[in-house]
The first five atom37 places (N, CA, C, CB, O) and aatype in JSON, in Angstrom:
{
  "aatype": [5, 0, 5, 10, 1, 6, 18, 7, 7, 7, 15, 19, 5, 0, 7, 7, 15, 10, 1, 10, 15, 4, 15, 0, 15, 6, 1, 16, 18, 11, 12, 2, 4, 11, 7, 17, 13, 1, 5, 19, 14, 7, 11, 6, 1, 6, 0, 19, 19, 19, 15, 3, 15, 3, 7, 16, 9, 2, 18, 0, 3, 13, 19, 11, 3, 1, 13, 16, 10, 15, 5, 3, 2, 3, 2, 8, 10, 10, 18, 10, 5, 12, 2, 11, 10, 6, 14, 7, 3, 16, 0, 16, 18, 18, 4, 19, 0, 3, 14, 0, 1, 4, 3, 3, 18, 4, 6, 7, 0, 1, 4, 18, 0, 3, 0, 13, 7, 3, 17, 7, 5, 7, 16, 6, 19, 16, 19, 0, 15],
  "atom_mask": [
    [1, 1, 1, 1, 1],
    [1, 1, 1, 1, 1],
    [1, 1, 1, 1, 1],
    [1, 1, 1, 1, 1],
    [1, 1, 1, 1, 1],
    [1, 1, 1, 1, 1],
    [1, 1, 1, 1, 1],
    [1, 1, 1, 0, 1],
    [1, 1, 1, 0, 1],
    [1, 1, 1, 0, 1],
    [1, 1, 1, 1, 1],
    [1, 1, 1, 1, 1],
    [1, 1, 1, 1, 1],
    [1, 1, 1, 1, 1],
    [1, 1, 1, 0, 1],
    [1, 1, 1, 0, 1],
    [1, 1, 1, 1, 1],
    [1, 1, 1, 1, 1],
    [1, 1, 1, 1, 1],
    [1, 1, 1, 1, 1],
    [1, 1, 1, 1, 1],
    [1, 1, 1, 1, 1],
    [1, 1, 1, 1, 1],
    [1, 1, 1, 1, 1],
    [1, 1, 1, 1, 1],
    [1, 1, 1, 1, 1],
    [1, 1, 1, 1, 1],
    [1, 1, 1, 1, 1],
    [1, 1, 1, 1, 1],
    [1, 1, 1, 1, 1],
    [1, 1, 1, 1, 1],
    [1, 1, 1, 1, 1],
    [1, 1, 1, 1, 1],
    [1, 1, 1, 1, 1],
    [1, 1, 1, 0, 1],
    [1, 1, 1, 1, 1],
    [1, 1, 1, 1, 1],
    [1, 1, 1, 1, 1],
    [1, 1, 1, 1, 1],
    [1, 1, 1, 1, 1],
    [1, 1, 1, 1, 1],
    [1, 1, 1, 0, 1],
    [1, 1, 1, 1, 1],
    [1, 1, 1, 1, 1],
    [1, 1, 1, 1, 1],
    [1, 1, 1, 1, 1],
    [1, 1, 1, 1, 1],
    [1, 1, 1, 1, 1],
    [1, 1, 1, 1, 1],
    [1, 1, 1, 1, 1],
    [1, 1, 1, 1, 1],
    [1, 1, 1, 1, 1],
    [1, 1, 1, 1, 1],
    [1, 1, 1, 1, 1],
    [1, 1, 1, 0, 1],
    [1, 1, 1, 1, 1],
    [1, 1, 1, 1, 1],
    [1, 1, 1, 1, 1],
    [1, 1, 1, 1, 1],
    [1, 1, 1, 1, 1],
    [1, 1, 1, 1, 1],
    [1, 1, 1, 1, 1],
    [1, 1, 1, 1, 1],
    [1, 1, 1, 1, 1],
    [1, 1, 1, 1, 1],
    [1, 1, 1, 1, 1],
    [1, 1, 1, 1, 1],
    [1, 1, 1, 1, 1],
    [1, 1, 1, 1, 1],
    [1, 1, 1, 1, 1],
    [1, 1, 1, 1, 1],
    [1, 1, 1, 1, 1],
    [1, 1, 1, 1, 1],
    [1, 1, 1, 1, 1],
    [1, 1, 1, 1, 1],
    [1, 1, 1, 1, 1],
    [1, 1, 1, 1, 1],
    [1, 1, 1, 1, 1],
    [1, 1, 1, 1, 1],
    [1, 1, 1, 1, 1],
    [1, 1, 1, 1, 1],
    [1, 1, 1, 1, 1],
    [1, 1, 1, 1, 1],
    [1, 1, 1, 1, 1],
    [1, 1, 1, 1, 1],
    [1, 1, 1, 1, 1],
    [1, 1, 1, 1, 1],
    [1, 1, 1, 0, 1],
    [1, 1, 1, 1, 1],
    [1, 1, 1, 1, 1],
    [1, 1, 1, 1, 1],
    [1, 1, 1, 1, 1],
    [1, 1, 1, 1, 1],
    [1, 1, 1, 1, 1],
    [1, 1, 1, 1, 1],
    [1, 1, 1, 1, 1],
    [1, 1, 1, 1, 1],
    [1, 1, 1, 1, 1],
    [1, 1, 1, 1, 1],
    [1, 1, 1, 1, 1],
    [1, 1, 1, 1, 1],
    [1, 1, 1, 1, 1],
    [1, 1, 1, 1, 1],
    [1, 1, 1, 1, 1],
    [1, 1, 1, 1, 1],
    [1, 1, 1, 1, 1],
    [1, 1, 1, 1, 1],
    [1, 1, 1, 0, 1],
    [1, 1, 1, 1, 1],
    [1, 1, 1, 1, 1],
    [1, 1, 1, 1, 1],
    [1, 1, 1, 1, 1],
    [1, 1, 1, 1, 1],
    [1, 1, 1, 1, 1],
    [1, 1, 1, 1, 1],
    [1, 1, 1, 1, 1],
    [1, 1, 1, 0, 1],
    [1, 1, 1, 1, 1],
    [1, 1, 1, 1, 1],
    [1, 1, 1, 0, 1],
    [1, 1, 1, 1, 1],
    [1, 1, 1, 0, 1],
    [1, 1, 1, 1, 1],
    [1, 1, 1, 1, 1],
    [1, 1, 1, 1, 1],
    [1, 1, 1, 1, 1],
    [1, 1, 1, 1, 1],
    [1, 1, 1, 1, 1],
    [1, 1, 1, 1, 1]
  ],
  "atom_positions": [
    [[-15.26, -58.44, 42.44], [-16.61, -58.76, 42.15], [-16.34, -60.05, 41.92], [-17.35, -58.01, 41.06], [-15.34, -59.98, 41.21]],
    [[-16.62, -61.24, 42.06], [-16.86, -62.44, 42.16], [-17.64, -62.87, 40.7], [-17.62, -62.63, 43.48], [-18.6, -62.18, 41.04]],
    [[-18.04, -63.36, 39.47], [-18.34, -63.37, 38.34], [-19.44, -64.36, 38.23], [-17.26, -63.56, 37.6], [-20.52, -64.21, 37.64]],
    [[-18.8, -65.83, 39.19], [-19.38, -67.23, 39.4], [-19.75, -67.25, 40.5], [-18.63, -68.34, 39.22], [-18.76, -67.22, 41.24]],
    [[-21.06, -67.31, 41.27], [-20.71, -67.59, 42.39], [-21.92, -69.23, 42.3], [-20.93, -66.09, 43.61], [-22.77, -69.41, 41.43]],
    [[-21.53, -70.39, 43.74], [-21.98, -71.42, 43.4], [-22.62, -71.53, 44.41], [-21.26, -72.33, 43.01], [-22.09, -71.13, 45.45]],
    [[-24.2, -72.2, 44.49], [-24.64, -72.42, 45.83], [-25.06, -73.81, 45.66], [-25.77, -71.42, 46.37], [-25.09, -74.38, 44.57]],
    [[-25.49, -74.53, 47.14], [-26.08, -75.92, 47.27], [-25.59, -77.06, 47.22], [0.0, 0.0, 0.0], [-26.06, -78.18, 47.04]],
    [[-24.14, -76.5, 47.49], [-23.49, -77.68, 47.9], [-23.91, -78.48, 49.6], [0.0, 0.0, 0.0], [-24.36, -77.88, 50.57]],
    [[-23.57, -80.03, 49.52], [-23.66, -80.17, 51.27], [-23.4, -82.18, 51.63], [0.0, 0.0, 0.0], [-22.42, -82.93, 51.58]],
    [[-24.24, -82.28, 51.81], [-24.01, -83.92, 52.44], [-25.5, -84.57, 51.99], [-23.75, -84.01, 54.54], [-26.57, -84.02, 52.23]],
    [[-25.36, -85.71, 51.37], [-26.69, -86.65, 51.44], [-26.39, -88.07, 50.46], [-28.2, -85.67, 50.75], [-25.71, -88.37, 49.48]],
    [[-27.42, -88.76, 51.45], [-26.96, -89.96, 51.34], [-26.81, -90.29, 49.67], [-27.94, -90.89, 52.17], [-27.03, -89.38, 48.87]],
    [[-26.41, -91.74, 49.15], [-26.0, -92.34, 47.73], [-27.87, -92.44, 47.49], [-24.76, -94.24, 47.72], [-28.66, -92.74, 48.39]],
    [[-28.08, -92.25, 46.71], [-29.21, -92.19, 45.85], [-30.48, -90.9, 45.92], [0.0, 0.0, 0.0], [-31.51, -90.73, 45.27]],
    [[-29.6, -89.85, 47.41], [-30.75, -89.22, 46.96], [-30.17, -87.83, 45.8], [0.0, 0.0, 0.0], [-29.5, -88.16, 44.82]],
    [[-30.44, -86.69, 45.99], [-30.78, -85.53, 44.9], [-30.02, -84.15, 45.71], [-32.82, -85.29, 44.63], [-30.06, -84.09, 46.94]],
    [[-29.21, -82.89, 44.76], [-28.99, -82.4, 45.17], [-29.4, -81.03, 43.57], [-27.86, -82.96, 45.97], [-29.42, -81.19, 42.35]],
    [[-29.67, -79.77, 44.49], [-29.06, -78.95, 42.73], [-28.44, -77.9, 43.06], [-30.28, -78.29, 41.49], [-28.66, -77.09, 43.95]],
    [[-27.56, -77.97, 42.2], [-26.31, -76.72, 42.7], [-26.76, -75.69, 41.77], [-24.39, -77.12, 42.4], [-27.25, -76.1, 40.72]],
    [[-26.69, -74.19, 41.99], [-27.0, -73.18, 41.2], [-25.81, -72.45, 41.14], [-28.13, -72.45, 41.62], [-25.08, -72.57, 42.12]],
    [[-25.46, -71.81, 40.34], [-24.28, -71.32, 40.4], [-25.1, -69.4, 39.53], [-22.85, -72.65, 39.35], [-25.66, -69.38, 38.43]],
    [[-24.94, -68.42, 40.21], [-25.11, -66.89, 39.62], [-24.25, -66.46, 39.02], [-25.29, -65.9, 40.43], [-23.18, -66.39, 39.62]],
    [[-24.31, -66.01, 37.73], [-23.05, -65.6, 37.27], [-23.4, -64.43, 36.93], [-22.37, -66.36, 36.24], [-24.56, -64.3, 36.54]],
    [[-22.45, -63.14, 36.98], [-22.52, -61.74, 36.05], [-23.47, -61.36, 34.73], [-21.17, -61.6, 35.48], [-23.76, -62.27, 33.96]],
    [[-23.8, -60.44, 34.54], [-24.5, -60.61, 33.07], [-23.49, -61.28, 31.64], [-25.01, -58.91, 32.64], [-23.81, -62.18, 30.86]],
    [[-22.04, -60.34, 31.67], [-21.19, -60.17, 31.52], [-20.98, -62.15, 31.39], [-20.64, -59.03, 32.5], [-20.74, -62.46, 30.22]],
    [[-21.0, -62.7, 31.81], [-20.04, -64.1, 32.19], [-21.18, -64.7, 32.02], [-19.14, -64.42, 33.77], [-21.0, -65.91, 32.12]],
    [[-22.56, -64.39, 31.76], [-23.45, -65.32, 31.77], [-23.74, -64.82, 30.06], [-24.73, -65.23, 33.12], [-24.92, -64.68, 29.74]],
    [[-23.02, -64.64, 29.36], [-23.35, -64.02, 27.5], [-22.06, -65.17, 27.28], [-22.9, -61.62, 26.81], [-22.18, -65.64, 26.14]],
    [[-21.31, -65.54, 27.74], [-20.36, -65.91, 27.54], [-20.97, -67.41, 26.33], [-19.58, -66.04, 29.04], [-21.95, -68.13, 26.52]],
    [[-20.06, -67.46, 25.27], [-20.19, -68.98, 24.43], [-20.44, -70.01, 25.5], [-18.69, -69.51, 23.53], [-21.51, -70.62, 25.6]],
    [[-19.24, -70.18, 26.4], [-19.57, -71.86, 26.65], [-19.7, -71.61, 28.55], [-17.79, -73.29, 25.94], [-19.06, -70.95, 29.37]],
    [[-20.88, -72.54, 28.63], [-20.37, -72.74, 29.67], [-20.86, -73.74, 31.19], [-20.23, -71.56, 29.8], [-20.77, -74.52, 30.24]],
    [[-21.11, -74.18, 31.97], [-20.87, -75.41, 32.71], [-20.53, -75.97, 34.08], [0.0, 0.0, 0.0], [-20.56, -75.04, 34.89]],
    [[-20.34, -76.69, 34.43], [-20.1, -77.33, 35.62], [-18.66, -78.44, 35.52], [-21.55, -78.1, 35.95], [-18.55, -79.36, 34.72]],
    [[-17.83, -78.1, 36.39], [-16.82, -78.86, 36.34], [-16.27, -79.34, 37.71], [-15.93, -78.21, 35.62], [-15.62, -78.51, 38.35]],
    [[-16.45, -80.68, 38.28], [-15.79, -81.09, 39.58], [-14.47, -81.26, 39.69], [-16.23, -82.17, 40.02], [-13.91, -81.46, 38.61]],
    [[-13.62, -81.26, 40.92], [-12.82, -81.96, 41.62], [-12.68, -82.55, 42.4], [-12.37, -81.73, 41.81], [-12.67, -81.8, 43.38]],
    [[-12.49, -83.81, 42.78], [-11.54, -84.74, 43.88], [-10.51, -84.44, 44.65], [-10.94, -85.67, 43.37], [-9.46, -84.83, 44.13]],
    [[-10.34, -83.83, 45.8], [-8.86, -83.81, 45.69], [-7.84, -85.25, 45.3], [-8.47, -83.29, 47.1], [-7.91, -86.47, 45.19]],
    [[-6.76, -83.98, 45.16], [-5.58, -85.36, 44.57], [-5.69, -85.85, 42.58], [0.0, 0.0, 0.0], [-4.87, -86.46, 41.91]],
    [[-6.93, -85.32, 42.21], [-7.2, -85.76, 41.27], [-7.64, -84.37, 39.9], [-8.24, -86.78, 41.82], [-8.41, -83.43, 40.1]],
    [[-7.0, -84.61, 38.83], [-7.71, -83.65, 38.37], [-9.45, -82.89, 37.66], [-6.98, -83.7, 37.83], [-10.58, -83.38, 37.62]],
    [[-8.9, -81.57, 37.23], [-10.81, -81.43, 37.3], [-11.31, -81.92, 36.13], [-11.55, -79.76, 37.39], [-10.71, -82.01, 35.06]],
    [[-12.43, -82.23, 36.38], [-13.2, -82.85, 35.56], [-14.71, -81.98, 34.66], [-13.56, -83.99, 36.51], [-15.66, -81.4, 35.18]],
    [[-14.41, -82.2, 33.29], [-16.14, -81.75, 33.07], [-17.09, -82.38, 33.6], [-16.66, -81.81, 31.78], [-17.06, -83.54, 34.01]],
    [[-18.29, -81.4, 33.63], [-19.13, -82.3, 34.1], [-20.02, -82.55, 33.09], [-19.73, -81.95, 35.27], [-20.3, -83.58, 32.48]],
    [[-20.71, -80.62, 32.96], [-21.27, -81.0, 31.5], [-21.14, -79.42, 31.08], [-23.11, -81.81, 31.38], [-20.81, -78.45, 31.77]],
    [[-21.5, -79.49, 29.75], [-20.98, -78.26, 29.26], [-22.1, -77.74, 27.97], [-19.3, -78.55, 28.73], [-22.46, -78.46, 27.03]],
    [[-22.54, -76.29, 28.24], [-23.61, -76.38, 27.81], [-22.61, -75.1, 26.6], [-25.14, -76.12, 28.95], [-21.68, -74.36, 26.92]],
    [[-23.42, -75.31, 24.9], [-22.82, -74.07, 24.22], [-23.79, -73.33, 23.51], [-21.74, -74.39, 23.26], [-24.79, -73.96, 23.15]],
    [[-23.69, -71.78, 23.14], [-24.57, -70.45, 22.82], [-25.36, -71.31, 21.55], [-23.5, -68.73, 22.28], [-26.44, -70.86, 21.17]],
    [[-24.83, -72.5, 20.92], [-25.6, -72.46, 20.15], [-27.07, -73.21, 20.71], [-24.92, -72.95, 19.04], [-28.14, -72.73, 20.3]],
    [[-27.08, -74.14, 21.45], [-27.62, -74.83, 22.59], [-27.58, -76.4, 22.77], [0.0, 0.0, 0.0], [-28.52, -77.11, 23.1]],
    [[-26.49, -76.73, 22.51], [-25.25, -78.14, 22.28], [-25.44, -77.77, 23.88], [-23.18, -78.02, 21.16], [-25.18, -76.7, 24.45]],
    [[-25.99, -79.06, 24.44], [-25.17, -79.07, 25.73], [-24.51, -80.97, 25.45], [-26.49, -78.69, 27.53], [-25.09, -81.86, 24.84]],
    [[-23.46, -81.03, 25.99], [-22.88, -82.46, 26.51], [-22.44, -82.72, 27.64], [-21.93, -82.87, 25.91], [-22.05, -81.94, 28.51]],
    [[-22.5, -84.18, 27.64], [-22.47, -84.08, 29.66], [-21.76, -85.83, 29.1], [-24.87, -83.91, 31.19], [-21.88, -86.69, 28.23]],
    [[-20.87, -85.42, 30.61], [-19.38, -86.59, 30.56], [-20.89, -87.87, 31.04], [-17.36, -86.19, 32.4], [-21.95, -87.7, 31.64]],
    [[-20.12, -89.31, 30.31], [-20.6, -90.02, 30.12], [-21.1, -90.57, 32.02], [-19.76, -90.7, 29.05], [-22.26, -90.78, 32.39]],
    [[-19.93, -90.67, 32.84], [-20.23, -90.74, 34.06], [-21.65, -90.25, 35.15], [-19.23, -90.23, 34.31], [-21.87, -90.57, 36.32]],
    [[-22.52, -89.28, 34.1], [-23.5, -88.46, 34.63], [-24.92, -88.13, 34.15], [-22.95, -87.46, 34.69], [-25.87, -87.61, 34.73]],
    [[-24.67, -88.88, 32.2], [-25.82, -89.04, 31.65], [-26.81, -89.52, 32.48], [-25.7, -89.74, 30.66], [-26.74, -90.47, 33.26]],
    [[-27.69, -88.82, 32.26], [-29.25, -89.72, 32.79], [-29.68, -89.24, 34.39], [-28.91, -91.82, 32.9], [-30.73, -89.01, 35.0]],
    [[-28.46, -89.22, 34.64], [-28.45, -88.75, 36.46], [-28.46, -86.96, 36.63], [-26.57, -89.45, 37.38], [-28.97, -86.51, 37.66]],
    [[-27.94, -86.08, 35.7], [-27.72, -85.15, 36.32], [-28.12, -84.44, 34.87], [-26.34, -85.04, 37.15], [-27.9, -84.93, 33.76]],
    [[-28.8, -83.11, 35.18], [-28.96, -82.21, 34.6], [-29.17, -80.5, 34.35], [-29.38, -82.66, 34.46], [-29.81, -79.76, 35.09]],
    [[-28.57, -80.16, 33.31], [-28.12, -78.78, 33.41], [-29.41, -77.71, 32.94], [-26.73, -78.61, 32.41], [-29.82, -78.15, 31.87]],
    [[-30.03, -76.75, 33.25], [-30.86, -75.75, 33.1], [-30.32, -74.76, 33.23], [-31.79, -75.74, 33.73], [-29.25, -74.79, 33.83]],
    [[-30.91, -73.28, 32.63], [-30.52, -72.14, 32.66], [-32.04, -71.53, 32.91], [-29.62, -71.74, 31.39], [-33.17, -71.88, 32.57]],
    [[-31.36, -70.18, 33.86], [-32.72, -69.07, 33.52], [-31.81, -67.74, 33.52], [-34.24, -68.98, 34.98], [-30.98, -67.29, 34.31]],
    [[-32.31, -67.3, 32.26], [-31.68, -66.37, 30.92], [-32.05, -64.82, 31.45], [-32.6, -66.77, 29.11], [-31.43, -63.78, 31.26]],
    [[-33.14, -65.04, 32.1], [-33.81, -63.87, 32.74], [-32.7, -63.34, 34.26], [-35.63, -64.5, 33.25], [-32.53, -62.14, 34.47]],
    [[-32.29, -64.04, 34.85], [-31.61, -64.12, 36.53], [-30.22, -64.21, 36.09], [-32.08, -65.65, 37.69], [-29.42, -63.6, 36.81]],
    [[-29.68, -64.91, 34.94], [-28.56, -65.45, 34.59], [-28.13, -66.45, 35.71], [-27.6, -64.39, 34.29], [-27.16, -66.08, 36.39]],
    [[-28.63, -67.5, 35.98], [-28.23, -68.22, 37.38], [-28.42, -69.49, 35.69], [-29.65, -68.19, 39.45], [-28.9, -69.5, 34.56]],
    [[-27.71, -70.28, 36.56], [-27.12, -71.98, 36.04], [-27.51, -72.85, 36.68], [-25.67, -72.37, 36.1], [-26.91, -72.51, 37.7]],
    [[-28.18, -73.95, 37.05], [-28.46, -75.15, 37.91], [-28.02, -76.61, 37.49], [-29.87, -75.19, 38.08], [-28.22, -76.97, 36.33]],
    [[-27.53, -77.3, 38.24], [-27.06, -78.95, 37.97], [-28.02, -79.26, 38.88], [-25.36, -79.63, 38.33], [-28.12, -78.56, 39.88]],
    [[-28.97, -80.49, 38.62], [-29.95, -80.82, 39.29], [-29.11, -82.4, 38.64], [-31.69, -80.1, 38.95], [-28.87, -82.78, 37.49]],
    [[-28.76, -83.2, 40.36], [-27.84, -83.68, 40.25], [-28.85, -85.11, 41.33], [-26.37, -82.67, 40.66], [-29.11, -85.03, 42.53]],
    [[-29.27, -86.47, 40.21], [-30.6, -87.09, 41.16], [-29.38, -88.43, 41.11], [-32.77, -87.35, 40.24], [-28.34, -88.54, 40.45]],
    [[-29.81, -89.03, 41.77], [-29.53, -90.41, 42.09], [-27.47, -90.77, 42.36], [-30.33, -91.33, 40.53], [-26.8, -91.56, 41.7]],
    [[-27.12, -90.14, 43.16], [-25.94, -89.63, 43.85], [-25.9, -90.9, 43.92], [-25.82, -88.62, 45.09], [-26.82, -91.71, 44.07]],
    [[-23.75, -91.17, 43.7], [-23.52, -92.15, 44.11], [-22.09, -91.54, 44.78], [-23.62, -93.3, 43.08], [-21.67, -90.45, 44.4]],
    [[-21.41, -92.29, 45.78], [-20.03, -91.8, 46.34], [-19.26, -91.43, 45.61], [-19.33, -92.57, 46.98], [-18.5, -90.49, 45.86]],
    [[-19.26, -92.0, 44.62], [-18.62, -91.52, 43.8], [-17.93, -90.23, 42.85], [0.0, 0.0, 0.0], [-16.91, -90.09, 42.18]],
    [[-19.56, -89.07, 43.35], [-19.68, -88.0, 42.77], [-19.2, -87.17, 44.06], [-21.11, -87.76, 42.09], [-19.55, -85.99, 43.95]],
    [[-18.71, -87.35, 44.92], [-18.07, -86.16, 46.03], [-17.27, -85.4, 45.6], [-17.35, -86.57, 47.17], [-16.24, -85.95, 45.22]],
    [[-17.3, -84.16, 45.46], [-15.84, -83.3, 44.96], [-16.59, -81.96, 45.22], [-15.13, -83.54, 43.03], [-17.75, -81.87, 45.62]],
    [[-15.88, -81.08, 44.96], [-15.67, -79.98, 45.07], [-16.14, -79.73, 43.93], [-14.56, -79.58, 45.42], [-15.45, -80.29, 43.08]],
    [[-17.51, -78.82, 43.25], [-18.06, -78.19, 42.17], [-18.04, -77.28, 41.51], [-18.72, -78.1, 42.21], [-18.78, -76.47, 42.08]],
    [[-17.51, -76.66, 40.26], [-17.44, -75.47, 40.41], [-17.87, -74.82, 38.95], [-16.09, -75.17, 40.96], [-17.35, -75.23, 37.91]],
    [[-18.76, -73.89, 38.96], [-19.03, -73.31, 37.9], [-18.32, -72.68, 37.08], [-19.68, -72.76, 38.09], [-17.46, -71.96, 37.6]],
    [[-18.39, -72.69, 35.35], [-16.94, -72.33, 34.76], [-17.59, -71.38, 33.25], [-15.77, -74.14, 34.3], [-18.76, -71.6, 32.93]],
    [[-17.12, -70.81, 32.77], [-17.51, -69.95, 31.48], [-16.44, -69.89, 31.11], [-18.18, -68.61, 31.5], [-15.47, -70.09, 31.83]],
    [[-16.39, -69.49, 29.47], [-15.89, -68.81, 28.88], [-16.24, -68.17, 27.32], [-15.03, -69.33, 29.07], [-16.98, -68.76, 26.54]],
    [[-15.54, -66.84, 27.0], [-15.89, -66.73, 25.84], [-16.13, -67.24, 24.71], [-15.55, -66.32, 25.66], [-17.06, -67.17, 23.91]],
    [[-14.48, -68.12, 24.79], [-14.58, -69.33, 23.56], [-16.4, -70.56, 23.34], [-12.93, -70.65, 24.19], [-17.32, -71.0, 24.01]],
    [[-16.01, -70.54, 22.32], [-17.3, -72.19, 21.92], [-16.65, -73.22, 22.52], [-17.57, -72.86, 19.97], [-15.43, -73.25, 22.4]],
    [[-17.33, -74.28, 23.29], [-17.01, -74.84, 23.68], [-15.91, -76.0, 22.94], [-17.93, -74.92, 24.16], [-15.04, -76.66, 23.5]],
    [[-16.14, -75.99, 22.02], [-15.74, -76.94, 20.51], [-14.28, -76.69, 20.62], [-16.47, -76.32, 18.72], [-13.38, -77.48, 20.33]],
    [[-14.16, -75.53, 21.06], [-12.44, -74.95, 21.18], [-11.39, -75.84, 21.97], [-12.37, -73.41, 22.07], [-10.26, -76.2, 21.63]],
    [[-12.37, -76.16, 23.57], [-11.78, -76.98, 24.33], [-11.98, -77.98, 24.76], [-11.57, -76.67, 24.98], [-11.4, -78.63, 25.62]],
    [[-13.26, -78.27, 23.89], [-13.69, -79.56, 24.6], [-13.96, -80.57, 23.17], [-15.27, -79.27, 25.72], [-14.26, -80.24, 22.02]],
    [[-13.75, -81.71, 23.69], [-14.76, -82.9, 22.76], [-15.57, -83.84, 23.63], [-13.79, -84.01, 21.78], [-15.39, -84.65, 24.54]],
    [[-16.93, -83.12, 22.59], [-17.46, -83.44, 23.82], [-17.72, -83.43, 25.23], [0.0, 0.0, 0.0], [-18.02, -82.25, 25.35]],
    [[-17.79, -83.75, 25.99], [-17.45, -83.27, 27.78], [-16.09, -83.71, 28.04], [-18.53, -84.13, 29.12], [-15.65, -83.74, 29.19]],
    [[-15.46, -84.03, 27.1], [-14.21, -84.5, 27.38], [-13.34, -83.22, 27.3], [-13.78, -85.65, 26.41], [-12.8, -82.99, 26.22]],
    [[-13.14, -82.27, 28.46], [-13.01, -81.09, 27.85], [-11.31, -79.97, 28.78], [-14.89, -80.34, 28.08], [-11.23, -80.21, 29.99]],
    [[-10.51, -79.24, 28.38], [-8.9, -79.03, 28.93], [-9.63, -78.08, 29.58], [-7.38, -78.57, 27.91], [-10.24, -77.27, 28.89]],
    [[-9.7, -78.0, 30.89], [-10.05, -77.41, 31.88], [-9.59, -76.04, 32.57], [-9.94, -78.22, 32.49], [-10.33, -75.31, 33.24]],
    [[-8.02, -75.8, 32.24], [-7.02, -75.25, 32.08], [-7.62, -73.9, 31.23], [-5.97, -76.22, 31.46], [-7.34, -72.83, 31.76]],
    [[-8.41, -73.84, 30.0], [-8.44, -72.99, 29.1], [-9.64, -72.28, 28.94], [-8.1, -73.5, 28.1], [-10.0, -71.53, 28.04]],
    [[-10.29, -72.7, 30.11], [-11.54, -72.06, 31.25], [-11.03, -71.13, 31.66], [-12.07, -72.85, 32.55], [-10.02, -71.28, 32.34]],
    [[-11.68, -69.42, 31.32], [-10.96, -68.48, 31.68], [-11.66, -67.72, 33.24], [0.0, 0.0, 0.0], [-11.05, -66.93, 33.96]],
    [[-12.94, -68.17, 33.46], [-13.44, -68.12, 34.62], [-13.92, -69.08, 35.43], [-14.13, -67.48, 34.56], [-14.17, -70.2, 34.98]],
    [[-14.09, -68.8, 36.51], [-14.38, -70.16, 37.69], [-14.97, -69.39, 38.58], [-12.98, -71.09, 38.49], [-14.69, -68.24, 38.91]],
    [[-16.31, -70.48, 39.16], [-16.7, -70.19, 41.11], [-15.62, -70.37, 41.55], [0.0, 0.0, 0.0], [-14.53, -70.39, 40.98]],
    [[-15.93, -70.52, 42.83], [-15.41, -70.42, 44.41], [-15.39, -71.97, 44.36], [-16.55, -69.55, 45.81], [-14.34, -72.47, 44.79]],
    [[-16.36, -72.85, 43.91], [-17.08, -73.95, 44.15], [-17.57, -73.88, 45.67], [0.0, 0.0, 0.0], [-17.53, -73.06, 46.59]],
    [[-18.29, -75.9, 45.35], [-19.14, -75.74, 46.16], [-19.02, -77.39, 46.62], [-20.51, -75.04, 45.55], [-19.38, -78.28, 45.86]],
    [[-18.47, -77.67, 47.96], [-18.57, -78.95, 47.92], [-19.92, -79.91, 47.67], [-18.07, -79.17, 48.99], [-21.07, -79.54, 47.91]],
    [[-19.48, -81.43, 47.05], [-20.78, -82.06, 47.5], [-20.31, -83.45, 48.21], [-21.87, -82.33, 46.14], [-19.13, -83.7, 48.02]],
    [[-21.01, -84.37, 48.96], [-20.66, -84.76, 49.59], [-21.66, -86.65, 49.92], [-20.53, -83.52, 50.38], [-22.6, -86.64, 50.73]],
    [[-21.39, -87.56, 49.44], [-22.25, -88.69, 48.74], [-21.19, -89.41, 50.23], [-22.03, -89.26, 46.48], [-19.99, -89.42, 50.53]],
    [[-22.35, -89.89, 50.77], [-22.33, -91.02, 51.96], [-22.89, -92.5, 51.61], [-23.28, -90.48, 53.21], [-24.07, -92.68, 51.3]],
    [[-22.37, -93.05, 51.65], [-22.48, -94.55, 50.8], [-23.89, -95.49, 51.85], [-20.4, -95.66, 50.92], [-24.25, -96.63, 51.53]]
  ]
}
């Protein structure tokens, strides 16, 4: 059974918005570090936003003031609200979690992707110019 599953990807015009959802098992949702990564074909995975259990949330510079992470603790859901989308945001987006603290693998939102143990299957986002 998948521990993380993403929903909500799709196609949108530049300047538009999408909201991604991630459903997590209770065990996975309680992990210390959760967030979203993305990957463009041919490029490395990069963190979009990571959230630590101490309340710290770090966004990548390229999404600051455009994307917002939120959580539904009662239902074990993680959301990524994406506004002012740009063609450069076109990628597969992944929900991730790990029992380690975010600081163990990240400096801010600059993270070592391979260290994160739990990944969803990904959802594709396409932004047309």
